[in-house]
Short mmCIF file of C-alpha atoms in Angstrom, two decimals:
data_model
loop_
_atom_site.label_atom_id
_atom_site.label_comp_id
_atom_site.label_asym_id
_atom_site.label_seq_id
_atom_site.Cartn_x
_atom_site.Cartn_y
_atom_site.Cartn_z
CA MET A 30 99.91 94.94 99.20
CA SER A 31 102.40 95.84 101.92
CA ALA A 32 102.00 99.23 103.55
CA HIS A 33 104.71 101.85 103.79
CA LEU A 34 106.68 101.49 107.02
CA PRO A 35 107.06 104.40 109.46
CA PRO A 36 110.67 105.59 109.94
CA LEU A 37 110.78 104.22 113.51
CA VAL A 38 110.89 100.62 112.26
CA PRO A 39 114.12 100.79 110.20
CA ILE A 40 115.67 103.09 112.82
CA VAL A 41 115.11 100.56 115.62
CA PHE A 42 116.29 97.71 113.42
CA GLY A 43 119.39 99.53 112.18
CA SER A 44 120.28 100.59 115.71
CA THR A 45 120.07 96.97 116.83
CA VAL A 46 122.36 95.84 114.03
CA PHE A 47 124.98 98.45 114.87
CA ALA A 48 124.67 97.68 118.58
CA ILE A 49 125.60 94.06 117.81
CA LEU A 50 128.47 95.25 115.63
CA GLY A 51 129.58 97.44 118.53
CA TYR A 52 129.47 94.41 120.77
CA PHE A 53 131.92 92.61 118.49
CA PHE A 54 134.05 95.76 118.38
CA SER A 55 134.25 95.66 122.19
CA LEU A 56 135.47 92.07 121.94
CA VAL A 57 138.24 93.24 119.63
CA LEU A 58 139.29 95.96 122.08
CA GLY A 59 139.36 93.43 124.87
CA SER A 60 141.43 90.91 122.92
CA ARG A 61 145.10 91.30 123.82
CA LYS A 62 146.31 87.93 122.54
CA ASN A 63 145.28 88.23 118.91
CA TRP A 64 144.39 91.84 118.23
CA ILE A 65 145.23 91.65 114.52
CA GLY A 66 143.10 88.57 113.93
CA SER A 67 140.22 90.04 115.91
CA SER A 68 140.42 93.28 113.92
CA LEU A 69 140.28 91.34 110.65
CA ILE A 70 137.13 89.61 111.87
CA LEU A 71 135.57 92.99 112.64
CA LEU A 72 136.50 94.35 109.21
CA ALA A 73 135.04 91.25 107.59
CA LEU A 74 131.76 91.78 109.47
CA ALA A 75 131.57 95.43 108.40
CA ALA A 76 132.31 94.52 104.77
CA TRP A 77 129.66 91.80 104.93
CA LEU A 78 127.03 94.28 106.11
CA VAL A 79 127.92 96.67 103.29
CA LEU A 80 127.80 93.89 100.68
CA GLN A 81 124.39 92.67 101.84
CA GLY A 82 123.12 96.24 101.87
CA ILE A 83 124.24 96.72 98.27
CA LEU A 84 122.77 93.41 97.07
CA SER A 85 119.41 94.04 98.71
CA GLY A 86 119.37 97.67 97.56
CA THR A 87 119.78 96.61 93.93
CA GLY A 88 116.89 94.13 94.19
CA PHE A 89 119.15 91.09 93.86
CA TYR A 90 117.14 89.05 96.38
CA LEU A 91 113.78 90.03 94.91
CA VAL A 92 114.37 87.47 92.14
CA THR A 93 112.92 84.42 93.88
CA ASP A 94 112.61 81.95 91.00
CA SER A 95 116.32 81.42 90.32
CA PHE A 96 118.20 78.18 90.97
CA PRO A 97 120.05 77.86 93.22
CA PRO A 98 117.99 80.30 95.32
CA ARG A 99 119.68 83.67 95.71
CA PHE A 100 118.93 83.83 99.42
CA LEU A 101 121.75 81.32 99.88
CA CYS A 102 124.09 84.26 99.27
CA MET A 103 122.93 85.79 102.55
CA VAL A 104 123.02 82.66 104.74
CA ALA A 105 125.68 80.28 103.37
CA PRO A 106 128.77 82.51 103.92
CA PRO A 107 127.97 83.21 107.62
CA ILE A 108 127.47 79.50 108.27
CA LEU A 109 130.80 78.73 106.61
CA PHE A 110 132.43 81.53 108.63
CA LEU A 111 131.14 80.08 111.90
CA ILE A 112 132.37 76.62 110.96
CA LEU A 113 135.85 78.00 110.26
CA LEU A 114 135.87 79.85 113.59
CA PHE A 115 135.39 76.58 115.43
CA ILE A 116 137.90 74.68 113.28
CA PHE A 117 141.05 76.79 113.58
CA PRO A 118 142.88 76.67 116.95
CA SER A 119 143.67 80.41 116.91
CA SER A 120 140.02 81.38 116.46
CA ARG A 121 138.94 78.86 119.10
CA ALA A 122 141.41 80.45 121.52
CA TRP A 123 139.85 83.84 120.75
CA ILE A 124 136.26 82.75 121.33
CA ASP A 125 137.20 80.86 124.49
CA GLN A 126 138.37 84.08 126.13
CA ILE A 127 135.00 85.83 125.64
CA PRO A 128 133.28 86.24 129.04
CA GLY A 129 130.16 84.13 129.31
CA GLU A 130 128.03 87.00 130.61
CA ASN A 131 128.92 89.09 127.52
CA LEU A 132 127.66 86.32 125.27
CA THR A 133 124.44 86.18 127.24
CA TYR A 134 123.78 89.93 127.16
CA LEU A 135 124.03 89.80 123.36
CA HIS A 136 120.66 88.05 123.37
CA LEU A 137 119.02 91.25 124.62
CA ALA A 138 119.09 92.26 120.95
CA ARG A 139 116.33 89.74 120.37
CA ILE A 140 113.84 92.04 122.13
CA PRO A 141 114.00 94.95 119.62
CA VAL A 142 114.25 92.44 116.77
CA GLU A 143 110.98 90.83 117.86
CA LEU A 144 109.35 94.24 118.16
CA VAL A 145 110.48 95.04 114.61
CA LEU A 146 109.05 91.74 113.34
CA TYR A 147 105.75 92.59 115.00
CA TRP A 148 105.69 96.01 113.35
CA LEU A 149 106.59 94.45 110.01
CA ALA A 150 103.68 92.04 110.41
CA MET A 151 101.31 94.91 111.19
CA TYR A 152 102.29 96.54 107.88
CA GLY A 153 102.11 93.33 105.86
CA TRP A 154 105.83 92.70 105.38
CA VAL A 155 105.96 89.38 107.27
CA PRO A 156 103.26 86.92 108.35
CA ILE A 157 101.89 87.21 111.88
CA SER A 158 103.15 83.67 112.56
CA MET A 159 106.72 85.06 112.60
CA THR A 160 105.96 87.30 115.60
CA PHE A 161 105.56 86.75 119.34
CA VAL A 162 101.78 86.69 118.93
CA GLY A 163 102.19 83.81 116.47
CA TRP A 164 104.65 80.92 116.58
CA ASN A 165 107.80 82.86 117.42
CA PHE A 166 108.94 82.51 121.04
CA ASP A 167 112.34 84.13 120.56
CA ILE A 168 111.53 87.17 122.67
CA LEU A 169 111.49 84.96 125.77
CA ILE A 170 115.24 84.38 125.39
CA GLY A 171 115.85 88.12 125.18
CA LEU A 172 113.73 88.80 128.25
CA THR A 173 115.45 86.09 130.31
CA ALA A 174 118.99 87.00 129.19
CA PRO A 175 119.68 89.14 132.33
CA ILE A 176 118.60 86.22 134.53
CA ALA A 177 120.94 83.88 132.67
CA ALA A 178 123.78 86.42 133.03
CA TYR A 179 123.10 86.59 136.78
CA PHE A 180 123.57 82.82 137.05
CA ILE A 181 126.86 83.05 135.14
CA LEU A 182 128.23 85.88 137.29
CA ASN A 183 127.17 84.50 140.67
CA LYS A 184 127.77 80.81 139.87
CA PRO A 185 125.17 79.24 142.18
CA ILE A 186 124.97 75.46 142.50
CA SER A 187 123.96 73.74 139.24
CA SER A 188 124.15 77.05 137.34
CA LYS A 189 126.15 75.44 134.54
CA ASN A 190 123.37 72.98 133.81
CA TRP A 191 120.75 75.73 133.83
CA ILE A 192 122.80 77.90 131.47
CA LEU A 193 123.29 74.92 129.14
CA PHE A 194 119.54 74.27 129.18
CA TRP A 195 118.81 77.96 128.49
CA ASN A 196 121.18 78.01 125.51
CA ILE A 197 119.70 74.82 124.06
CA VAL A 198 116.19 76.24 124.36
CA GLY A 199 117.45 79.44 122.74
CA LEU A 200 118.86 77.43 119.84
CA LEU A 201 115.56 75.62 119.37
CA PHE A 202 113.64 78.91 119.38
CA LEU A 203 116.12 80.32 116.86
CA LEU A 204 115.74 77.25 114.63
CA ASN A 205 111.97 77.62 114.88
CA ILE A 206 111.91 81.18 113.57
CA VAL A 207 114.48 80.41 110.87
CA ILE A 208 112.29 77.58 109.58
CA LEU A 209 109.21 79.80 109.73
CA GLY A 210 111.05 82.51 107.82
CA ILE A 211 112.22 80.15 105.08
CA LEU A 212 108.86 78.42 104.65
CA SER A 213 107.07 81.79 104.52
CA ALA A 214 109.43 83.50 102.03
CA PRO A 215 108.65 83.57 98.30
CA GLY A 216 110.68 80.95 96.50
CA PRO A 217 111.03 77.22 95.94
CA PHE A 218 110.73 76.38 99.67
CA GLN A 219 107.61 78.40 100.46
CA LYS A 220 104.97 76.26 102.16
CA LEU A 221 103.30 78.82 104.45
CA SER A 222 101.73 82.29 104.42
CA PHE A 223 101.00 82.59 100.72
CA GLU A 224 98.51 85.37 101.43
CA ARG A 225 101.11 87.38 103.36
CA PRO A 226 104.62 86.11 102.58
CA ASN A 227 107.86 87.03 104.28
CA ILE A 228 109.13 89.73 101.92
CA ALA A 229 111.02 91.86 104.44
CA VAL A 230 114.20 89.77 104.56
CA PHE A 231 114.81 90.33 100.85
CA GLN A 232 114.96 94.11 101.28
CA PHE A 233 117.23 96.66 102.95
CA PRO A 234 117.86 96.88 105.87
CA TYR A 235 115.99 93.74 106.95
CA VAL A 236 118.29 91.56 104.87
CA TRP A 237 120.64 91.95 107.84
CA LEU A 238 118.32 89.79 109.95
CA PRO A 239 119.18 86.44 108.30
CA SER A 240 122.64 87.52 107.12
CA PHE A 241 123.95 89.07 110.37
CA ILE A 242 121.66 89.02 113.40
CA VAL A 243 120.72 85.33 113.23
CA PRO A 244 124.38 84.22 112.76
CA SER A 245 125.42 86.51 115.64
CA VAL A 246 122.85 84.98 117.98
CA LEU A 247 123.83 81.50 116.79
CA PHE A 248 127.48 82.34 117.48
CA ALA A 249 126.65 83.40 121.05
CA HIS A 250 124.76 80.19 121.73
CA LEU A 251 127.41 77.90 120.24
CA VAL A 252 130.27 79.59 122.09
CA SER A 253 128.35 79.44 125.38
CA ILE A 254 127.67 75.74 124.90
CA ARG A 255 131.32 75.11 124.02
CA LYS A 256 132.45 76.97 127.16
CA ARG A 257 130.16 74.76 129.25
CA PHE A 258 131.75 71.56 127.95
CA ILE A 259 135.41 72.65 127.96
CA ALA A 260 134.95 73.80 131.54
CA SER A 261 133.67 70.35 132.60
#
């Protein structure tokens, strides 16, 4: 049985989510070429957070034996959205103007997220394997984000290759925790942690982890990698 969480845990998590949303809001304010399109993206993100909050609040994701799995409703739309961003020339022009150091600082959000996952594990909401004392190394990317930003700003020799390497490692760490989360969650794909499954991501506000935070981090990595290759 999962224990009741202290208020600090959802407060830290919610603050992280809104900090990331504020980051995207700052991108909109700094976009002079396509302010209308950028504003629509921001409104879409806000609406998406509200929708996921409503679905999780009504217990929609707690039904884990449906087919297709309901958790696809939290992950499939963001993936499609990211694909469309990289397909349309106007959206590519928008993401190409984002400063590389801003993209890197976004990964600082991974530090409070990993702390929240650890707290959730201590109260039985996620398995310990999903934390930094288990098989999750994601916090290392958050801790090294300022170093990566330094390399971008100061542009020392071979910095581009180091930044590319850092982003690829970050992607692998992100893929690792996503796989752990899916295999540990109740449902047709569960293969791990049957004694302490990953139940947090089906409930408010932690539904925002797979539906918003993970896609945001993925976006930052993909844009950084794209900027490395178009600058070559």
